[in-house]
Structures are given as structure tokens and as C-alpha cells.
Short mmCIF file of C-alpha atoms in Angstrom, two decimals:
data_model
loop_
_atom_site.label_atom_id
_atom_site.label_comp_id
_atom_site.label_asym_id
_atom_site.label_seq_id
_atom_site.Cartn_x
_atom_site.Cartn_y
_atom_site.Cartn_z
CA MET A 1 109.84 -3.06 234.91
CA SER A 2 110.50 -0.13 232.64
CA MET A 3 113.35 1.43 230.55
CA LEU A 4 113.52 5.41 230.75
CA TYR A 5 115.27 7.39 228.39
CA TRP A 6 116.00 10.82 229.53
CA ASP A 7 116.64 13.56 226.89
CA CYS A 8 118.57 16.12 228.30
CA GLN A 9 119.51 18.60 225.17
CA THR A 10 118.48 21.61 227.12
CA GLY A 11 119.73 20.29 230.40
CA ILE A 12 118.59 18.86 233.77
CA SER A 13 117.64 20.17 237.24
CA GLY A 14 115.62 18.34 240.31
CA ASP A 15 112.43 19.86 239.44
CA MET A 16 112.57 18.98 235.76
CA VAL A 17 113.26 15.42 236.50
CA VAL A 18 110.34 15.15 238.95
CA ALA A 19 108.13 17.10 236.37
CA SER A 20 108.94 14.64 233.63
CA LEU A 21 108.27 11.81 235.59
CA ARG A 22 104.99 13.20 237.06
CA ASP A 23 104.18 13.84 233.15
CA LEU A 24 104.82 10.26 232.63
CA GLY A 25 102.14 9.20 235.12
CA ALA A 26 103.69 9.06 238.41
CA CYS A 27 101.43 9.24 241.38
CA GLU A 28 101.07 12.53 243.00
CA GLU A 29 99.71 11.32 246.13
CA SER A 30 102.71 9.06 246.82
CA VAL A 31 105.11 12.17 246.35
CA ARG A 32 102.99 14.13 248.81
CA HIS A 33 102.52 11.18 251.44
CA ALA A 34 106.21 10.64 251.47
CA LEU A 35 106.76 14.32 251.92
CA GLU A 36 104.29 14.60 254.72
CA PRO A 37 106.67 14.58 257.65
CA LEU A 38 108.22 17.63 255.89
CA ARG A 39 105.36 20.16 256.21
CA GLY A 40 106.46 22.49 258.68
CA GLU A 41 109.78 23.29 256.55
CA GLY A 42 108.48 26.19 254.83
CA PHE A 43 107.25 25.05 251.57
CA THR A 44 104.01 23.94 249.46
CA LEU A 45 103.91 21.91 246.35
CA ARG A 46 102.34 23.29 243.12
CA VAL A 47 102.01 21.03 240.24
CA SER A 48 100.44 22.66 237.11
CA ARG A 49 100.87 22.68 233.17
CA VAL A 50 102.84 25.46 231.57
CA THR A 51 103.54 25.98 227.65
CA LYS A 52 107.19 26.57 226.54
CA SER A 53 107.75 27.15 222.73
CA GLY A 54 104.24 25.93 222.27
CA LEU A 55 104.57 22.62 224.07
CA ASP A 56 102.50 21.70 226.93
CA CYS A 57 104.78 20.70 229.76
CA CYS A 58 104.39 19.58 233.54
CA ASP A 59 105.65 22.04 235.93
CA PHE A 60 106.81 20.86 239.48
CA ASP A 61 107.15 23.69 241.83
CA VAL A 62 108.35 23.78 245.38
CA VAL A 63 107.11 27.15 246.41
CA LEU A 64 109.19 28.53 249.72
CA ASP A 65 108.30 31.06 251.99
CA ALA A 66 110.11 34.14 252.42
CA LEU A 67 112.50 32.56 255.06
CA HIS A 68 113.73 29.92 252.94
CA GLU A 69 113.85 31.70 249.52
CA ASN A 70 117.13 30.94 247.87
CA HIS A 71 116.84 32.90 244.31
CA ASP A 72 117.21 29.74 242.39
CA HIS A 73 114.86 30.99 239.88
CA ASP A 74 116.11 34.62 239.89
CA MET A 75 117.84 35.29 236.71
CA ALA A 76 119.31 38.81 237.98
CA TYR A 77 120.62 37.36 241.00
CA LEU A 78 122.03 34.18 239.04
CA TYR A 79 123.76 36.10 236.32
CA PRO A 80 124.54 39.64 237.40
CA ASP A 81 127.06 40.33 234.97
CA ASP A 82 125.98 38.15 231.73
CA PRO A 83 124.90 39.90 228.86
CA ASP A 84 121.24 40.47 228.30
CA ASP A 85 121.04 37.49 226.09
CA VAL A 86 121.38 35.00 228.76
CA ALA A 87 117.64 35.33 229.86
CA ILE A 88 114.52 36.22 228.00
CA HIS A 89 113.21 37.59 231.27
CA ASN A 90 115.26 39.00 234.05
CA HIS A 91 113.12 37.82 237.04
CA GLY A 92 110.39 35.40 237.65
CA HIS A 93 110.01 31.71 237.01
CA GLY A 94 110.14 31.84 233.46
CA HIS A 95 106.85 29.93 232.81
CA ASP A 96 105.67 31.38 229.40
CA HIS A 97 102.04 30.69 230.02
CA CYS A 98 100.79 29.01 233.19
CA HIS A 99 97.44 27.20 233.24
CA GLY A 100 95.82 24.30 235.03
CA GLU A 101 94.87 23.49 238.39
CA ASP A 102 97.09 24.82 241.44
CA HIS A 103 97.83 22.00 243.80
CA GLY A 104 99.29 24.32 246.43
CA THR A 105 99.30 27.99 247.81
CA GLU A 106 100.04 31.00 245.69
CA PRO A 107 104.04 31.39 245.37
CA ALA A 108 105.72 33.53 247.85
CA ASP A 109 106.79 37.05 247.08
CA HIS A 110 110.30 36.29 245.20
CA GLU A 111 112.11 39.69 245.99
CA HIS A 112 115.61 39.60 247.29
CA HIS A 113 115.24 38.29 250.73
CA HIS A 114 118.44 38.22 252.98
CA HIS A 115 117.36 35.93 255.76
CA GLY A 116 119.51 33.25 256.80
CA HIS A 117 119.84 30.06 254.82
CA HIS A 118 119.94 26.61 256.24
CA HIS A 119 123.30 25.18 255.60
CA ARG A 120 122.67 21.42 256.33
CA SER A 121 125.50 18.88 256.61
CA TYR A 122 125.31 15.55 255.28
CA ALA A 123 124.39 13.83 258.41
CA ASP A 124 121.42 16.24 258.73
CA VAL A 125 120.34 15.43 255.03
CA LYS A 126 120.68 11.72 255.97
CA ALA A 127 118.56 12.15 259.26
CA ILE A 128 115.85 13.88 257.20
CA LEU A 129 115.92 10.98 254.45
CA ALA A 130 115.65 8.38 257.41
CA SER A 131 112.64 10.18 258.84
CA LEU A 132 110.64 9.72 255.63
CA ASP A 133 108.28 6.82 254.76
CA LEU A 134 110.05 5.64 251.76
CA SER A 135 110.05 2.09 250.03
CA PRO A 136 113.47 0.49 249.75
CA ARG A 137 114.08 1.49 246.32
CA ALA A 138 113.09 5.01 246.84
CA ARG A 139 115.11 5.31 249.63
CA ARG A 140 117.93 3.73 247.72
CA ILE A 141 117.80 6.32 245.09
CA ALA A 142 117.51 9.47 247.29
CA ASP A 143 120.50 8.40 249.50
CA ASP A 144 122.53 7.62 246.46
CA ALA A 145 121.90 10.93 244.95
CA PHE A 146 122.95 12.82 248.02
CA GLY A 147 125.84 10.62 248.55
CA LEU A 148 127.10 11.56 245.26
CA VAL A 149 126.77 15.10 246.02
CA ALA A 150 128.30 14.59 249.18
CA ARG A 151 131.38 13.09 247.76
CA ALA A 152 131.34 15.70 244.93
CA GLU A 153 131.28 18.59 247.63
CA SER A 154 133.83 16.75 249.65
CA LYS A 155 136.26 17.05 246.66
CA ALA A 156 135.61 20.40 245.44
CA HIS A 157 136.40 21.92 249.08
CA GLY A 158 138.98 19.46 250.32
CA LEU A 159 136.98 18.49 253.10
CA PRO A 160 135.99 15.00 254.61
CA VAL A 161 132.48 13.99 253.64
CA ASP A 162 131.06 14.25 257.31
CA GLN A 163 132.36 18.07 257.17
CA VAL A 164 130.63 19.24 254.33
CA HIS A 165 127.81 21.49 254.48
CA PHE A 166 125.54 21.69 251.69
CA HIS A 167 124.24 25.23 250.59
CA GLU A 168 121.77 25.27 247.69
CA VAL A 169 121.55 21.26 247.70
CA GLY A 170 120.89 21.17 251.42
CA ALA A 171 118.11 23.51 250.81
CA ILE A 172 114.62 22.07 251.47
CA ASP A 173 113.55 22.56 247.75
CA SER A 174 116.46 20.41 246.63
CA ILE A 175 115.71 17.72 249.26
CA VAL A 176 111.93 17.87 248.18
CA ASP A 177 112.90 17.33 244.67
CA VAL A 178 115.42 14.40 245.17
CA VAL A 179 112.73 12.67 247.43
CA ALA A 180 110.18 13.36 245.05
CA ALA A 181 112.19 12.05 242.02
CA ALA A 182 113.04 8.97 243.90
CA VAL A 183 109.48 8.14 244.65
CA CYS A 184 108.17 8.63 241.09
CA LEU A 185 111.00 6.21 239.57
CA ASP A 186 109.80 3.76 242.09
CA ASP A 187 106.09 4.57 241.41
CA LEU A 188 106.86 4.01 237.56
CA ASP A 189 108.85 0.72 238.43
CA ILE A 190 111.75 1.97 236.41
CA ASP A 191 114.54 -0.39 236.60
CA GLN A 192 116.79 0.92 233.56
CA VAL A 193 117.59 4.25 233.02
CA VAL A 194 119.49 5.48 229.57
CA VAL A 195 121.24 9.20 229.47
CA PRO A 196 123.29 9.22 226.48
CA SER A 197 124.46 12.82 226.85
CA VAL A 198 123.67 15.90 229.51
CA THR A 199 124.00 19.17 227.75
CA GLU A 200 125.60 21.99 229.93
CA GLY A 201 125.91 25.59 229.30
CA SER A 202 128.74 28.15 229.70
CA GLY A 203 129.69 31.25 231.47
CA LEU A 204 129.47 31.85 235.09
CA VAL A 205 126.85 31.60 237.82
CA ARG A 206 126.36 32.95 241.29
CA CYS A 207 125.93 30.51 244.31
CA GLN A 208 126.47 30.77 247.77
CA HIS A 209 130.24 30.45 247.57
CA GLY A 210 130.24 33.54 244.79
CA MET A 211 130.60 33.18 241.03
CA LEU A 212 131.61 29.86 239.74
CA PRO A 213 132.40 28.67 236.11
CA VAL A 214 129.81 26.58 234.61
CA PRO A 215 129.70 23.76 234.89
CA VAL A 216 129.93 24.22 238.64
CA PRO A 217 132.36 21.99 240.65
CA ALA A 218 129.84 19.51 242.05
CA VAL A 219 128.60 18.84 238.52
CA VAL A 220 131.95 18.22 236.98
CA ASN A 221 132.94 15.99 240.12
CA ILE A 222 129.57 13.82 239.83
CA ALA A 223 130.52 13.37 236.39
CA ALA A 224 133.97 12.29 236.89
CA MET A 225 133.05 10.10 239.57
CA THR A 226 130.18 8.32 237.65
CA GLY A 227 130.77 8.56 233.97
CA LEU A 228 127.79 10.58 233.45
CA PRO A 229 128.30 11.78 229.89
CA LEU A 230 128.41 15.86 229.45
CA HIS A 231 127.93 17.86 226.34
CA MET A 232 129.33 21.38 226.50
CA SER A 233 127.44 23.81 224.51
CA THR A 234 127.88 27.64 223.59
CA ARG A 235 124.53 28.70 225.27
CA ARG A 236 125.32 30.69 228.27
CA GLY A 237 124.11 29.69 231.62
CA GLU A 238 123.81 26.80 234.11
CA LEU A 239 121.61 24.09 232.55
CA VAL A 240 122.92 21.39 234.76
CA THR A 241 122.28 21.78 238.47
CA PRO A 242 123.98 19.27 241.03
CA THR A 243 120.85 18.01 242.05
CA GLY A 244 120.01 17.19 238.66
CA ALA A 245 123.16 15.69 237.78
CA ALA A 246 123.08 13.80 240.87
CA LEU A 247 119.71 12.08 240.05
CA ALA A 248 120.65 11.15 236.55
CA ALA A 249 124.07 9.61 237.95
CA ALA A 250 122.27 7.61 240.55
CA VAL A 251 120.07 5.78 238.42
CA MET A 252 121.90 5.78 235.00
CA THR A 253 122.28 2.25 233.82
CA SER A 254 123.58 2.93 230.42
CA ASP A 255 124.69 5.85 227.95
CA GLN A 256 123.66 3.87 225.15
CA LEU A 257 120.14 3.80 223.51
CA PRO A 258 119.10 0.39 222.16
CA ARG A 259 119.54 0.32 218.28
CA ARG A 260 115.73 -0.11 217.82
CA PHE A 261 112.79 0.91 220.21
CA ARG A 262 109.26 1.47 220.83
CA VAL A 263 108.24 4.82 222.33
CA LEU A 264 105.46 3.83 224.92
CA LYS A 265 104.85 7.29 226.45
CA VAL A 266 106.39 10.66 226.72
CA GLY A 267 106.60 13.22 229.73
CA LEU A 268 107.89 16.81 229.23
CA GLY A 269 109.25 18.46 232.54
CA ALA A 270 109.59 22.29 232.52
CA GLY A 271 112.46 24.00 233.94
CA LYS A 272 111.93 27.21 235.77
CA ARG A 273 114.83 29.36 234.43
CA ALA A 274 114.19 31.20 231.64
CA TYR A 275 116.84 30.99 228.84
CA GLN A 276 116.65 31.76 225.14
CA VAL A 277 116.29 28.03 224.48
CA PRO A 278 113.59 26.73 226.93
CA SER A 279 114.37 24.13 229.59
CA ILE A 280 112.49 21.19 228.68
CA LEU A 281 113.31 17.64 229.91
CA ARG A 282 112.07 14.80 227.87
CA ALA A 283 111.47 11.51 229.31
CA MET A 284 110.49 8.50 227.32
CA LEU A 285 109.31 4.93 228.42
CA ILE A 286 110.82 2.76 225.82
CA GLU A 287 110.61 -0.73 224.82
CA PRO A 288 113.64 -2.35 223.15
CA LEU A 289 113.24 -4.06 219.81
CA PRO A 290 115.13 -6.91 218.03
CA ASP A 291 118.29 -5.40 216.20
CA GLN A 292 117.56 -6.02 212.42
CA THR A 293 121.14 -5.35 211.01
CA SER A 294 120.35 -7.32 207.65
CA ASP A 295 118.92 -5.41 204.56
CA MET A 296 117.79 -8.54 203.12
CA ILE A 297 114.17 -9.41 202.36
CA PRO A 298 112.98 -12.53 204.07
CA SER A 299 111.99 -15.18 201.58
CA PRO A 300 108.40 -16.34 201.36
CA THR A 301 109.14 -19.32 203.24
CA ALA A 302 110.82 -17.35 206.20
CA ALA A 303 107.96 -14.86 206.18
CA ASP A 304 105.53 -17.39 206.50
CA ALA A 305 107.47 -19.19 209.28
CA ALA A 306 107.77 -15.66 211.05
CA ALA A 307 103.98 -15.26 210.95
CA ASP A 308 103.51 -18.70 212.58
CA ALA A 309 105.68 -17.95 215.26
CA PRO A 310 104.84 -16.59 218.63
CA SER A 311 103.62 -12.83 218.60
CA SER A 312 106.06 -12.13 221.64
CA ALA A 313 109.14 -10.66 220.67
CA PRO A 314 112.43 -12.28 221.58
CA GLU A 315 114.67 -10.46 224.04
CA PRO A 316 117.03 -8.04 222.36
CA ALA A 317 120.69 -9.15 222.12
CA ASP A 318 123.36 -7.04 223.82
CA THR A 319 125.76 -6.50 220.91
CA ILE A 320 129.45 -5.14 220.96
CA TRP A 321 132.13 -4.59 218.49
CA LYS A 322 135.57 -6.56 218.97
CA LEU A 323 138.51 -5.02 217.34
CA GLU A 324 141.84 -6.92 216.87
CA CYS A 325 145.09 -6.77 215.33
CA ASN A 326 148.71 -7.76 215.66
CA ILE A 327 151.66 -5.47 216.61
CA ASP A 328 155.41 -6.42 216.52
CA ASP A 329 157.29 -3.45 216.12
CA SER A 330 156.19 -0.94 218.67
CA THR A 331 157.53 -0.44 221.98
CA GLY A 332 156.27 -1.25 225.36
CA GLU A 333 155.81 2.57 226.19
CA MET A 334 153.61 2.96 223.17
CA LEU A 335 151.47 -0.16 223.89
CA GLY A 336 151.13 1.13 227.54
CA ALA A 337 149.98 4.49 226.15
CA VAL A 338 147.64 3.34 223.64
CA LEU A 339 145.66 1.03 226.12
CA THR A 340 145.36 4.04 228.26
CA ASP A 341 144.21 6.38 225.57
CA LEU A 342 141.62 3.69 224.30
CA MET A 343 139.90 3.49 227.81
CA GLU A 344 139.95 7.07 227.95
CA ALA A 345 138.16 7.49 224.62
CA GLY A 346 135.36 4.93 225.73
CA ALA A 347 136.58 1.45 225.01
CA ARG A 348 134.61 -1.25 227.16
CA ASP A 349 137.69 -3.19 227.75
CA ALA A 350 141.12 -3.53 226.01
CA HIS A 351 143.94 -5.96 226.50
CA PHE A 352 147.28 -7.39 224.97
CA LEU A 353 148.12 -11.04 224.56
CA PRO A 354 151.40 -12.34 223.68
CA VAL A 355 151.67 -14.00 220.33
CA TYR A 356 154.32 -15.38 217.81
CA MET A 357 153.79 -14.21 214.50
CA LYS A 358 155.46 -15.13 211.07
CA LYS A 359 159.15 -15.82 210.93
CA ASN A 360 158.85 -16.69 214.82
CA ARG A 361 158.75 -13.00 215.76
CA PRO A 362 157.51 -12.13 219.33
CA ALA A 363 154.57 -9.67 219.28
CA TYR A 364 151.43 -8.89 220.88
CA GLU A 365 147.48 -9.15 219.71
CA LEU A 366 145.53 -5.77 220.78
CA ALA A 367 141.90 -6.45 221.49
CA VAL A 368 139.50 -3.65 222.33
CA ILE A 369 135.71 -4.23 223.09
CA CYS A 370 133.66 -1.29 222.17
CA ASP A 371 130.03 -0.08 221.33
CA ASP A 372 129.11 1.02 217.90
CA GLY A 373 129.28 4.89 218.97
CA HIS A 374 132.75 4.57 219.83
CA ARG A 375 134.11 2.17 217.01
CA GLU A 376 135.50 4.66 214.62
CA ALA A 377 137.10 6.97 216.97
CA LEU A 378 138.88 3.99 218.70
CA GLU A 379 140.21 2.50 215.42
CA ASP A 380 141.59 5.74 214.67
CA ILE A 381 143.53 5.95 218.00
CA VAL A 382 144.90 2.13 217.18
CA PHE A 383 146.20 3.22 213.87
CA ARG A 384 147.60 6.61 214.96
CA GLU A 385 149.41 5.42 218.01
CA THR A 386 150.65 1.95 216.84
CA THR A 387 152.39 0.56 213.84
CA THR A 388 149.70 -1.74 212.84
CA ILE A 389 148.30 -1.54 209.13
CA GLY A 390 144.97 -3.18 209.47
CA ILE A 391 142.38 -3.99 212.01
CA ARG A 392 140.07 -6.83 212.15
CA ARG A 393 136.64 -6.43 213.67
CA GLN A 394 133.55 -8.27 214.46
CA ARG A 395 130.19 -7.70 215.92
CA MET A 396 129.54 -10.15 218.67
CA GLU A 397 126.35 -10.86 221.10
CA ARG A 398 126.88 -11.28 224.50
CA SER A 399 125.16 -12.40 227.71
CA ILE A 400 125.44 -9.63 230.27
CA MET A 401 124.15 -9.34 233.97
CA ASP A 402 121.94 -6.46 235.00
CA VAL A 403 124.22 -3.93 236.67
CA SER A 404 123.08 -1.28 239.31
CA PHE A 405 125.08 1.04 241.61
CA ARG A 406 124.78 1.55 245.56
CA THR A 407 126.93 3.79 247.82
CA ALA A 408 128.13 1.73 250.92
CA GLN A 409 128.57 3.85 253.91
CA THR A 410 131.75 2.43 255.85
CA ALA A 411 133.96 3.47 258.56
CA TYR A 412 136.52 4.86 255.96
CA GLY A 413 133.64 6.93 254.13
CA PRO A 414 131.35 6.25 251.43
CA VAL A 415 132.34 3.46 248.76
CA ARG A 416 130.36 3.19 245.47
CA LEU A 417 129.33 -0.48 244.65
CA LYS A 418 128.44 -2.11 241.48
CA VAL A 419 125.73 -4.67 241.97
CA CYS A 420 125.42 -7.62 239.36
CA ARG A 421 122.08 -9.82 238.94
CA ARG A 422 121.28 -12.39 236.69
CA GLY A 423 118.66 -14.92 237.60
CA ASP A 424 119.40 -16.28 241.01
CA VAL A 425 122.91 -14.90 240.86
CA SER A 426 124.10 -11.89 242.63
CA ARG A 427 127.29 -10.24 243.22
CA ALA A 428 128.38 -6.74 244.76
CA TYR A 429 131.83 -5.39 243.97
CA PRO A 430 133.53 -2.30 245.42
CA GLU A 431 134.65 -0.16 242.66
CA TYR A 432 138.42 0.27 242.46
CA ASP A 433 138.58 4.00 242.14
CA SER A 434 136.08 4.57 244.94
CA VAL A 435 138.14 2.30 247.27
CA MET A 436 141.38 3.99 246.51
CA GLU A 437 139.90 7.47 247.26
CA ALA A 438 138.18 6.39 250.31
CA ALA A 439 141.86 4.49 251.48
CA ARG A 440 143.73 7.62 250.65
CA ARG A 441 141.36 9.83 252.45
CA ALA A 442 141.37 7.52 255.45
CA GLN A 443 145.27 6.80 255.00
CA THR A 444 144.73 3.45 255.27
CA ASP A 445 145.27 0.27 252.80
CA PHE A 446 143.06 -0.74 249.87
CA ARG A 447 142.26 -4.27 251.48
CA ALA A 448 140.60 -2.73 254.58
CA VAL A 449 138.46 -0.53 252.64
CA TYR A 450 137.48 -3.13 250.10
CA LEU A 451 136.48 -5.59 252.89
CA ALA A 452 134.29 -3.01 254.74
CA ALA A 453 132.56 -2.34 251.47
CA ALA A 454 132.07 -5.66 250.43
CA THR A 455 130.60 -6.67 253.84
CA SER A 456 128.64 -3.68 254.39
CA THR A 457 125.11 -3.62 255.12
CA THR A 458 124.21 -1.88 251.84
CA ALA A 459 126.14 -4.93 249.95
CA THR A 460 124.15 -7.55 252.05
CA ALA A 461 120.69 -5.84 251.33
CA ALA A 462 121.53 -5.76 247.73
CA PHE A 463 121.33 -9.49 247.61
CA GLU A 464 118.11 -9.38 249.67
CA GLU A 465 116.09 -7.10 247.46
CA PRO A 466 113.25 -8.77 245.44
CA GLN A 467 113.87 -9.68 242.03
CA PRO A 468 111.49 -8.25 239.34
CA ASP A 469 109.87 -11.68 239.09
CA ASP A 470 109.12 -11.35 242.89
CA ARG A 471 107.44 -8.14 242.86
#
């Protein structure tokens, strides 16, 4: 199993995801085999090398015929009213210099074709995915990614999920991108994906619904549903596509890089749109290293002992901060507000415990669990919003279960599941917000939706999947 770090400083899209994974060594033949049933859908695949800002990158291109062309890479179509500085070139794919072997046909003429686009429903997309020969893990990733898009579009348009019709995301090139990415992730045997931040642009972009603000509603909704961390830049243009956001959110297991790690391999995936800052998705296969928080030089005795120890590195400990303070003169309203603000600002957990302080005064002990990146901001909130004059803090190691996410299809709609594993212990929990959303949408009670998700085939299958040591 491998840990993947996606560096999304210049955005992320479906084709960039596939290209970055292909550059890491994912098997191209596995992708072509998985997509074989879709040969008649009006596309060919081309995998080549391109140069962007002097860097050699992999380019994954789903070349559409005239009937299926959707202007996805046509800068003049996407940004008709933006200043000239949005793009370096007004037309074309933005491949600065293309070289290497062409694995498909020549690209179709990318003039403005006005043929009818295929507007697929969520059921149509699921039927297409079901028709493909995918491994269980690749199928789960593809299903989860499109499930996120369906929920995001449902929220954006105020329609039930089964009535949503995909436009750009339902086009065949987006379907190919999602399937290819799922196959590549499975082929590389990646089970942990770190996405610290996804950088988005600004301005307006044209889509099937007209001109929309960046980030487009689907991307915003995906981030809101999953916690995908967004960073807004002043660069004009759509740097994050719904397909890219859905893939990142579907497989992301953490937004925190290990404190120390070794880079095993780097893959560069080129984007098609030609912005002033070239779109390059950098993917790194990394190996966590033990955290060394002490600056002390080990004594000779300790160094000798270390030299005699087995060469294999110990498993890195998962570390968190625990912040504590006692509060005896804040109102209940203040305490409730600070708890909400702490959670929204990135606390892993926060709670109050009733205590008795000096002079037998009733009070509360506030405890906050957080990572290193959020500690200072959370301490500022506590000082600003409570009456405490001091915060105790302690770095702690913890044992945790491996966490991944699934989407269960129920009679009440899709519900997000959190699947937790450690050794031979496995559990699946329907997520509260997702259950509440489905219950409100179906106008039923929380318990009915929760039980439907907890006993779904998706939840059951999660326990039956082989563990890493069984592969």
C-alpha cells in the first residue's frame, strides 16, 4: 500500500489527475482495458509528453470527435468577457511543446461545433460504470466520485438526485477521466491520499448553464460536503473542475502531511487550459518517517544502541495537541458559541466538563483536540471568546483506526459512510450531516435513514473487502 500526496497549487482536473498517476507508473493498458466497452462513444485516448514551464509532464487527452466536442479546453469560449491576461493563448489545448509517442488518433478539429450534447442522468452514469470490468476498489472510487457530483448538482439546482442531469460532468471525457483515475489509483495500490489544499481561481467561466462564478457551485458543494480544503487565489480562471474536486474528495484520507516523509516518486500531470501560471498537478508517492521533535544530540551509548537496532523504521506515531483551560466566569451562551467557532476553525474535537475550582466555585474545563497547523488559531479563539487567562497544552500520541469513505445508496437517496478499520476490527458509520440531509429530502425521520445506510450492501461490502495484508 502507498501514500499519495497531491500538490494542487495550480488546481486539479480529471485529466490532470490521470496524467499525474500515469506519470507515477500506473499501467496504461489497464486503463485501456477498463474503457474498452466505451469504444463507440466518440473518443480516442492519447497519452504523450508535454513541456510546461520547462518541466516534462505527462498529458492524458481524451480526444473527442466533432459530435461530442464540449469546448472544455477552448479559452475563448470559456472566458469570453475576461481580460486578455486570463490565458496565454485564446484557443487550443495549451500544450506548450508536445513530443513523444501518440497513442491515439490525431485530435479532432476544435472549432465551435453546435451539435447536441449528451445530458446524462445519474442513473445513466451508474449504468455506464456498471457495464465496465473494474476491480472492487476502482469501482468504489468511480461510484463515490460521481455520487459526490450528483449530490453537489442536486443541491445546486434544488432537485432530487435521481432527477439531476449532468452536462459537462456527464460528457464522455469526464466519465473516461473518472474511470481512468480510479483504475490508476487501484493499479498503484494507493490507500492513503493527502490533499493539504486545493487552489482555486477567480472570475467567471462559461458552462452549459451560462456564466457562473468561480468556484462553480458543484465544486463549492463538494467542498462543503466533504471538507475538501480550498484555497482561493487571485488568479483569474477555473483552476478546479467538478471532476477534479470529486476525485480528490472521494479518495482523500487526510489534509495533513506527515511531519517528516521520504519522497519515493514524483509524477507531473499537465492541464489543457492555458493560464499564465501553467496548470501542473504534482503527485508524490511518499513514505512517512518517525517524527523527531527533539533537537538533542544522542549520547554515544544511545547512538551505539541505535546502530545495533533493526534497520526497519518503526511505524510513525499519530500525534495531536490537547489544549485545556478552566473557565468559571463565562456565560452558557459564550461557551456554546466558542465550541461552535472552534469546530468550524479546524478543531478535531472540543468539549466541556463540569468541574469545581478553588473556593468551591462551579466551572467548566474546556478541552480542544487539534493538529499542529490549527493550534495557534484555536488558542487565539479561546483567548478572544472566553475569560481564561491561560491555556495548558500537551502533544500526545494516539492509536487510530484507518478511515475511508463510501457512499451508500438507500431508498432515501445516497448517504455517506465512514468506514473504520484496525486489524480485524471493522465498523461503518453513516455520517450525521449526510443522514440529516437525506432525511429532510425524503421527509422522514433520522433513525429510518440511519438504519437503511448502516444495513446497506455498501456497508456490508466494506467489511468483506480484503485487508492490505490479504492482498
